[in-house]
Amino acid sequence: MVAEREQEGKLDEVGVSRPSSVPEGASRYALGVQSLSQLDENQVENLEATFEDISPDLARLVIEYGFADIFSRPALDIQHREMATLAALTAMGTASAQLKFHIKAALHIGVSQIEIREIIILMSVYCGFPAAINGTLVLKEVMSESSSS
């Protein structure tokens, strides 16, 4: 199939593949902080403050693994990565606090309210109406908070 496409003059871009998204000389923590701060400039401090007295290692793991190793990978832009995150959190149906954060983050980086709503509605097909309804209620809460501020 690839050979046929090449014979037709169609050149496909080769996917980006790197074993690590951490630039040489940088730390995973620093890259994670940079990635997370794109979504919310205060979230690193909020996350660390939330867990400092009970599990500071959990905050570091979220920052290093979630936002350095995973979120900063190059093949998806930040908006598409956030859309996938919204879909996953909606499908879980049990992560309202995380979904709320990521809805706010998505809005902050340019994903529209309509796109977020459609992602949540689409999840009803894959994970059922209860999860989609819960996600919609979180979106409603975020929109109510933003209109009152």
JSON list of C-alpha atoms in Angstrom, two decimals:
[
{"chain": "A", "resi": 1, "resn": "MET", "atom": "CA", "xyz": [0.00, 0.00, 0.00]},
{"chain": "A", "resi": 2, "resn": "VAL", "atom": "CA", "xyz": [2.83, 2.41, 0.82]},
{"chain": "A", "resi": 3, "resn": "ALA", "atom": "CA", "xyz": [4.56, 1.50, -2.45]},
{"chain": "A", "resi": 4, "resn": "GLU", "atom": "CA", "xyz": [1.33, 2.17, -4.37]},
{"chain": "A", "resi": 5, "resn": "ARG", "atom": "CA", "xyz": [1.01, 5.57, -2.76]},
{"chain": "A", "resi": 6, "resn": "GLU", "atom": "CA", "xyz": [4.61, 6.40, -3.62]},
{"chain": "A", "resi": 7, "resn": "GLN", "atom": "CA", "xyz": [4.03, 5.33, -7.26]},
{"chain": "A", "resi": 8, "resn": "GLU", "atom": "CA", "xyz": [1.08, 7.73, -7.37]},
{"chain": "A", "resi": 9, "resn": "GLY", "atom": "CA", "xyz": [3.39, 10.51, -6.21]},
{"chain": "A", "resi": 10, "resn": "LYS", "atom": "CA", "xyz": [1.93, 10.70, -2.72]},
{"chain": "A", "resi": 11, "resn": "LEU", "atom": "CA", "xyz": [4.59, 11.28, -0.11]},
{"chain": "A", "resi": 12, "resn": "ASP", "atom": "CA", "xyz": [3.55, 10.63, 3.45]},
{"chain": "A", "resi": 13, "resn": "GLU", "atom": "CA", "xyz": [5.29, 12.40, 6.28]},
{"chain": "A", "resi": 14, "resn": "VAL", "atom": "CA", "xyz": [7.18, 9.99, 8.46]},
{"chain": "A", "resi": 15, "resn": "GLY", "atom": "CA", "xyz": [5.92, 10.03, 12.04]},
{"chain": "A", "resi": 16, "resn": "VAL", "atom": "CA", "xyz": [8.01, 11.56, 14.78]},
{"chain": "A", "resi": 17, "resn": "SER", "atom": "CA", "xyz": [9.58, 8.95, 16.98]},
{"chain": "A", "resi": 18, "resn": "ARG", "atom": "CA", "xyz": [11.85, 9.72, 19.92]},
{"chain": "A", "resi": 19, "resn": "PRO", "atom": "CA", "xyz": [12.63, 7.49, 22.85]},
{"chain": "A", "resi": 20, "resn": "SER", "atom": "CA", "xyz": [12.46, 10.49, 25.18]},
{"chain": "A", "resi": 21, "resn": "SER", "atom": "CA", "xyz": [10.84, 13.88, 24.94]},
{"chain": "A", "resi": 22, "resn": "VAL", "atom": "CA", "xyz": [13.25, 15.32, 27.51]},
{"chain": "A", "resi": 23, "resn": "PRO", "atom": "CA", "xyz": [15.85, 17.54, 25.82]},
{"chain": "A", "resi": 24, "resn": "GLU", "atom": "CA", "xyz": [19.44, 16.76, 26.67]},
{"chain": "A", "resi": 25, "resn": "GLY", "atom": "CA", "xyz": [20.54, 18.69, 29.74]},
{"chain": "A", "resi": 26, "resn": "ALA", "atom": "CA", "xyz": [16.99, 19.19, 31.02]},
{"chain": "A", "resi": 27, "resn": "SER", "atom": "CA", "xyz": [15.31, 17.31, 33.83]},
{"chain": "A", "resi": 28, "resn": "ARG", "atom": "CA", "xyz": [12.02, 15.46, 33.57]},
{"chain": "A", "resi": 29, "resn": "TYR", "atom": "CA", "xyz": [10.71, 17.63, 36.38]},
{"chain": "A", "resi": 30, "resn": "ALA", "atom": "CA", "xyz": [11.59, 20.88, 34.59]},
{"chain": "A", "resi": 31, "resn": "LEU", "atom": "CA", "xyz": [10.00, 19.66, 31.34]},
{"chain": "A", "resi": 32, "resn": "GLY", "atom": "CA", "xyz": [6.90, 18.53, 33.25]},
{"chain": "A", "resi": 33, "resn": "VAL", "atom": "CA", "xyz": [6.61, 21.92, 34.95]},
{"chain": "A", "resi": 34, "resn": "GLN", "atom": "CA", "xyz": [6.91, 23.64, 31.58]},
{"chain": "A", "resi": 35, "resn": "SER", "atom": "CA", "xyz": [4.23, 21.42, 30.00]},
{"chain": "A", "resi": 36, "resn": "LEU", "atom": "CA", "xyz": [1.80, 21.70, 32.91]},
{"chain": "A", "resi": 37, "resn": "SER", "atom": "CA", "xyz": [2.29, 25.45, 33.13]},
{"chain": "A", "resi": 38, "resn": "GLN", "atom": "CA", "xyz": [1.06, 25.80, 29.54]},
{"chain": "A", "resi": 39, "resn": "LEU", "atom": "CA", "xyz": [-2.31, 24.57, 30.78]},
{"chain": "A", "resi": 40, "resn": "ASP", "atom": "CA", "xyz": [-2.41, 26.60, 34.00]},
{"chain": "A", "resi": 41, "resn": "GLU", "atom": "CA", "xyz": [0.45, 28.71, 35.30]},
{"chain": "A", "resi": 42, "resn": "ASN", "atom": "CA", "xyz": [-0.49, 27.99, 38.94]},
{"chain": "A", "resi": 43, "resn": "GLN", "atom": "CA", "xyz": [-1.14, 24.26, 38.71]},
{"chain": "A", "resi": 44, "resn": "VAL", "atom": "CA", "xyz": [2.34, 23.07, 39.69]},
{"chain": "A", "resi": 45, "resn": "GLU", "atom": "CA", "xyz": [2.13, 25.02, 42.94]},
{"chain": "A", "resi": 46, "resn": "ASN", "atom": "CA", "xyz": [-1.47, 23.87, 43.51]},
{"chain": "A", "resi": 47, "resn": "LEU", "atom": "CA", "xyz": [-0.56, 20.23, 42.91]},
{"chain": "A", "resi": 48, "resn": "GLU", "atom": "CA", "xyz": [2.48, 20.35, 45.17]},
{"chain": "A", "resi": 49, "resn": "ALA", "atom": "CA", "xyz": [0.59, 22.16, 47.93]},
{"chain": "A", "resi": 50, "resn": "THR", "atom": "CA", "xyz": [-2.26, 19.64, 47.78]},
{"chain": "A", "resi": 51, "resn": "PHE", "atom": "CA", "xyz": [0.05, 16.67, 48.34]},
{"chain": "A", "resi": 52, "resn": "GLU", "atom": "CA", "xyz": [2.97, 18.16, 50.30]},
{"chain": "A", "resi": 53, "resn": "ASP", "atom": "CA", "xyz": [1.83, 16.90, 53.71]},
{"chain": "A", "resi": 54, "resn": "ILE", "atom": "CA", "xyz": [0.67, 13.45, 52.65]},
{"chain": "A", "resi": 55, "resn": "SER", "atom": "CA", "xyz": [2.38, 12.36, 49.42]},
{"chain": "A", "resi": 56, "resn": "PRO", "atom": "CA", "xyz": [4.81, 14.82, 47.83]},
{"chain": "A", "resi": 57, "resn": "ASP", "atom": "CA", "xyz": [6.15, 12.01, 45.65]},
{"chain": "A", "resi": 58, "resn": "LEU", "atom": "CA", "xyz": [2.73, 11.71, 43.99]},
{"chain": "A", "resi": 59, "resn": "ALA", "atom": "CA", "xyz": [2.86, 15.34, 42.84]},
{"chain": "A", "resi": 60, "resn": "ARG", "atom": "CA", "xyz": [6.36, 14.78, 41.44]},
{"chain": "A", "resi": 61, "resn": "LEU", "atom": "CA", "xyz": [5.23, 11.60, 39.64]},
{"chain": "A", "resi": 62, "resn": "VAL", "atom": "CA", "xyz": [2.29, 13.41, 38.06]},
{"chain": "A", "resi": 63, "resn": "ILE", "atom": "CA", "xyz": [4.59, 16.20, 36.88]},
{"chain": "A", "resi": 64, "resn": "GLU", "atom": "CA", "xyz": [7.41, 13.97, 35.64]},
{"chain": "A", "resi": 65, "resn": "TYR", "atom": "CA", "xyz": [5.47, 11.06, 34.18]},
{"chain": "A", "resi": 66, "resn": "GLY", "atom": "CA", "xyz": [2.21, 12.71, 33.19]},
{"chain": "A", "resi": 67, "resn": "PHE", "atom": "CA", "xyz": [3.53, 15.98, 31.86]},
{"chain": "A", "resi": 68, "resn": "ALA", "atom": "CA", "xyz": [7.17, 15.32, 30.90]},
{"chain": "A", "resi": 69, "resn": "ASP", "atom": "CA", "xyz": [7.07, 11.75, 29.63]},
{"chain": "A", "resi": 70, "resn": "ILE", "atom": "CA", "xyz": [3.54, 11.73, 28.19]},
{"chain": "A", "resi": 71, "resn": "PHE", "atom": "CA", "xyz": [2.08, 15.20, 27.70]},
{"chain": "A", "resi": 72, "resn": "SER", "atom": "CA", "xyz": [5.16, 16.73, 26.08]},
{"chain": "A", "resi": 73, "resn": "ARG", "atom": "CA", "xyz": [5.55, 14.08, 23.36]},
{"chain": "A", "resi": 74, "resn": "PRO", "atom": "CA", "xyz": [5.80, 15.75, 19.95]},
{"chain": "A", "resi": 75, "resn": "ALA", "atom": "CA", "xyz": [3.31, 13.94, 17.67]},
{"chain": "A", "resi": 76, "resn": "LEU", "atom": "CA", "xyz": [0.16, 15.74, 18.89]},
{"chain": "A", "resi": 77, "resn": "ASP", "atom": "CA", "xyz": [-0.24, 19.45, 19.40]},
{"chain": "A", "resi": 78, "resn": "ILE", "atom": "CA", "xyz": [-1.39, 20.67, 22.78]},
{"chain": "A", "resi": 79, "resn": "GLN", "atom": "CA", "xyz": [-5.02, 21.16, 21.72]},
{"chain": "A", "resi": 80, "resn": "HIS", "atom": "CA", "xyz": [-5.39, 17.61, 20.37]},
{"chain": "A", "resi": 81, "resn": "ARG", "atom": "CA", "xyz": [-3.62, 16.17, 23.39]},
{"chain": "A", "resi": 82, "resn": "GLU", "atom": "CA", "xyz": [-6.03, 18.03, 25.67]},
{"chain": "A", "resi": 83, "resn": "MET", "atom": "CA", "xyz": [-9.02, 16.82, 23.63]},
{"chain": "A", "resi": 84, "resn": "ALA", "atom": "CA", "xyz": [-7.87, 13.22, 24.08]},
{"chain": "A", "resi": 85, "resn": "THR", "atom": "CA", "xyz": [-7.48, 13.87, 27.80]},
{"chain": "A", "resi": 86, "resn": "LEU", "atom": "CA", "xyz": [-11.02, 15.24, 28.02]},
{"chain": "A", "resi": 87, "resn": "ALA", "atom": "CA", "xyz": [-12.36, 12.15, 26.26]},
{"chain": "A", "resi": 88, "resn": "ALA", "atom": "CA", "xyz": [-10.48, 9.80, 28.56]},
{"chain": "A", "resi": 89, "resn": "LEU", "atom": "CA", "xyz": [-11.50, 11.58, 31.76]},
{"chain": "A", "resi": 90, "resn": "THR", "atom": "CA", "xyz": [-15.12, 11.71, 30.62]},
{"chain": "A", "resi": 91, "resn": "ALA", "atom": "CA", "xyz": [-15.05, 8.01, 29.78]},
{"chain": "A", "resi": 92, "resn": "MET", "atom": "CA", "xyz": [-13.66, 7.18, 33.23]},
{"chain": "A", "resi": 93, "resn": "GLY", "atom": "CA", "xyz": [-16.70, 8.81, 34.80]},
{"chain": "A", "resi": 94, "resn": "THR", "atom": "CA", "xyz": [-15.00, 9.04, 38.19]},
{"chain": "A", "resi": 95, "resn": "ALA", "atom": "CA", "xyz": [-12.54, 11.88, 37.71]},
{"chain": "A", "resi": 96, "resn": "SER", "atom": "CA", "xyz": [-14.65, 15.02, 38.05]},
{"chain": "A", "resi": 97, "resn": "ALA", "atom": "CA", "xyz": [-11.91, 17.12, 39.68]},
{"chain": "A", "resi": 98, "resn": "GLN", "atom": "CA", "xyz": [-9.40, 16.20, 36.99]},
{"chain": "A", "resi": 99, "resn": "LEU", "atom": "CA", "xyz": [-12.00, 16.72, 34.24]},
{"chain": "A", "resi": 100, "resn": "LYS", "atom": "CA", "xyz": [-12.80, 20.16, 35.64]},
{"chain": "A", "resi": 101, "resn": "PHE", "atom": "CA", "xyz": [-9.11, 21.13, 35.57]},
{"chain": "A", "resi": 102, "resn": "HIS", "atom": "CA", "xyz": [-8.68, 19.86, 32.01]},
{"chain": "A", "resi": 103, "resn": "ILE", "atom": "CA", "xyz": [-11.84, 21.60, 30.75]},
{"chain": "A", "resi": 104, "resn": "LYS", "atom": "CA", "xyz": [-10.47, 24.88, 32.11]},
{"chain": "A", "resi": 105, "resn": "ALA", "atom": "CA", "xyz": [-7.06, 24.09, 30.60]},
{"chain": "A", "resi": 106, "resn": "ALA", "atom": "CA", "xyz": [-8.59, 23.26, 27.22]},
{"chain": "A", "resi": 107, "resn": "LEU", "atom": "CA", "xyz": [-10.47, 26.54, 27.18]},
{"chain": "A", "resi": 108, "resn": "HIS", "atom": "CA", "xyz": [-7.27, 28.35, 28.18]},
{"chain": "A", "resi": 109, "resn": "ILE", "atom": "CA", "xyz": [-5.32, 26.92, 25.21]},
{"chain": "A", "resi": 110, "resn": "GLY", "atom": "CA", "xyz": [-8.00, 27.62, 22.63]},
{"chain": "A", "resi": 111, "resn": "VAL", "atom": "CA", "xyz": [-10.32, 24.60, 22.55]},
{"chain": "A", "resi": 112, "resn": "SER", "atom": "CA", "xyz": [-13.85, 25.97, 22.25]},
{"chain": "A", "resi": 113, "resn": "GLN", "atom": "CA", "xyz": [-16.75, 25.24, 24.57]},
{"chain": "A", "resi": 114, "resn": "ILE", "atom": "CA", "xyz": [-18.58, 23.73, 21.58]},
{"chain": "A", "resi": 115, "resn": "GLU", "atom": "CA", "xyz": [-15.69, 21.33, 20.86]},
{"chain": "A", "resi": 116, "resn": "ILE", "atom": "CA", "xyz": [-15.57, 20.28, 24.51]},
{"chain": "A", "resi": 117, "resn": "ARG", "atom": "CA", "xyz": [-19.34, 19.72, 24.56]},
{"chain": "A", "resi": 118, "resn": "GLU", "atom": "CA", "xyz": [-19.14, 17.59, 21.41]},
{"chain": "A", "resi": 119, "resn": "ILE", "atom": "CA", "xyz": [-16.29, 15.48, 22.82]},
{"chain": "A", "resi": 120, "resn": "ILE", "atom": "CA", "xyz": [-18.34, 14.79, 25.94]},
{"chain": "A", "resi": 121, "resn": "ILE", "atom": "CA", "xyz": [-21.45, 13.94, 23.91]},
{"chain": "A", "resi": 122, "resn": "LEU", "atom": "CA", "xyz": [-19.39, 11.59, 21.71]},
{"chain": "A", "resi": 123, "resn": "MET", "atom": "CA", "xyz": [-18.25, 9.74, 24.81]},
{"chain": "A", "resi": 124, "resn": "SER", "atom": "CA", "xyz": [-21.86, 8.61, 25.41]},
{"chain": "A", "resi": 125, "resn": "VAL", "atom": "CA", "xyz": [-21.37, 6.16, 22.52]},
{"chain": "A", "resi": 126, "resn": "TYR", "atom": "CA", "xyz": [-18.23, 4.66, 24.03]},
{"chain": "A", "resi": 127, "resn": "CYS", "atom": "CA", "xyz": [-18.86, 4.75, 27.76]},
{"chain": "A", "resi": 128, "resn": "GLY", "atom": "CA", "xyz": [-22.58, 5.33, 28.19]},
{"chain": "A", "resi": 129, "resn": "PHE", "atom": "CA", "xyz": [-24.87, 8.19, 29.03]},
{"chain": "A", "resi": 130, "resn": "PRO", "atom": "CA", "xyz": [-24.09, 8.34, 32.76]},
{"chain": "A", "resi": 131, "resn": "ALA", "atom": "CA", "xyz": [-20.43, 9.23, 32.10]},
{"chain": "A", "resi": 132, "resn": "ALA", "atom": "CA", "xyz": [-21.42, 11.74, 29.40]},
{"chain": "A", "resi": 133, "resn": "ILE", "atom": "CA", "xyz": [-24.02, 13.30, 31.69]},
{"chain": "A", "resi": 134, "resn": "ASN", "atom": "CA", "xyz": [-21.45, 13.58, 34.50]},
{"chain": "A", "resi": 135, "resn": "GLY", "atom": "CA", "xyz": [-19.00, 15.19, 32.06]},
{"chain": "A", "resi": 136, "resn": "THR", "atom": "CA", "xyz": [-21.64, 17.61, 30.84]},
{"chain": "A", "resi": 137, "resn": "LEU", "atom": "CA", "xyz": [-22.43, 18.62, 34.42]},
{"chain": "A", "resi": 138, "resn": "VAL", "atom": "CA", "xyz": [-18.74, 19.34, 35.02]},
{"chain": "A", "resi": 139, "resn": "LEU", "atom": "CA", "xyz": [-18.65, 21.45, 31.84]},
{"chain": "A", "resi": 140, "resn": "LYS", "atom": "CA", "xyz": [-21.77, 23.29, 33.03]},
{"chain": "A", "resi": 141, "resn": "GLU", "atom": "CA", "xyz": [-20.09, 23.98, 36.39]},
{"chain": "A", "resi": 142, "resn": "VAL", "atom": "CA", "xyz": [-16.96, 25.35, 34.70]},
{"chain": "A", "resi": 143, "resn": "MET", "atom": "CA", "xyz": [-19.01, 27.58, 32.40]},
{"chain": "A", "resi": 144, "resn": "SER", "atom": "CA", "xyz": [-21.10, 28.85, 35.33]},
{"chain": "A", "resi": 145, "resn": "GLU", "atom": "CA", "xyz": [-17.93, 29.70, 37.27]},
{"chain": "A", "resi": 146, "resn": "SER", "atom": "CA", "xyz": [-16.40, 31.52, 34.31]},
{"chain": "A", "resi": 147, "resn": "SER", "atom": "CA", "xyz": [-19.54, 33.56, 33.62]},
{"chain": "A", "resi": 148, "resn": "SER", "atom": "CA", "xyz": [-19.82, 34.65, 37.25]},
{"chain": "A", "resi": 149, "resn": "SER", "atom": "CA", "xyz": [-16.22, 35.82, 37.49]}
]
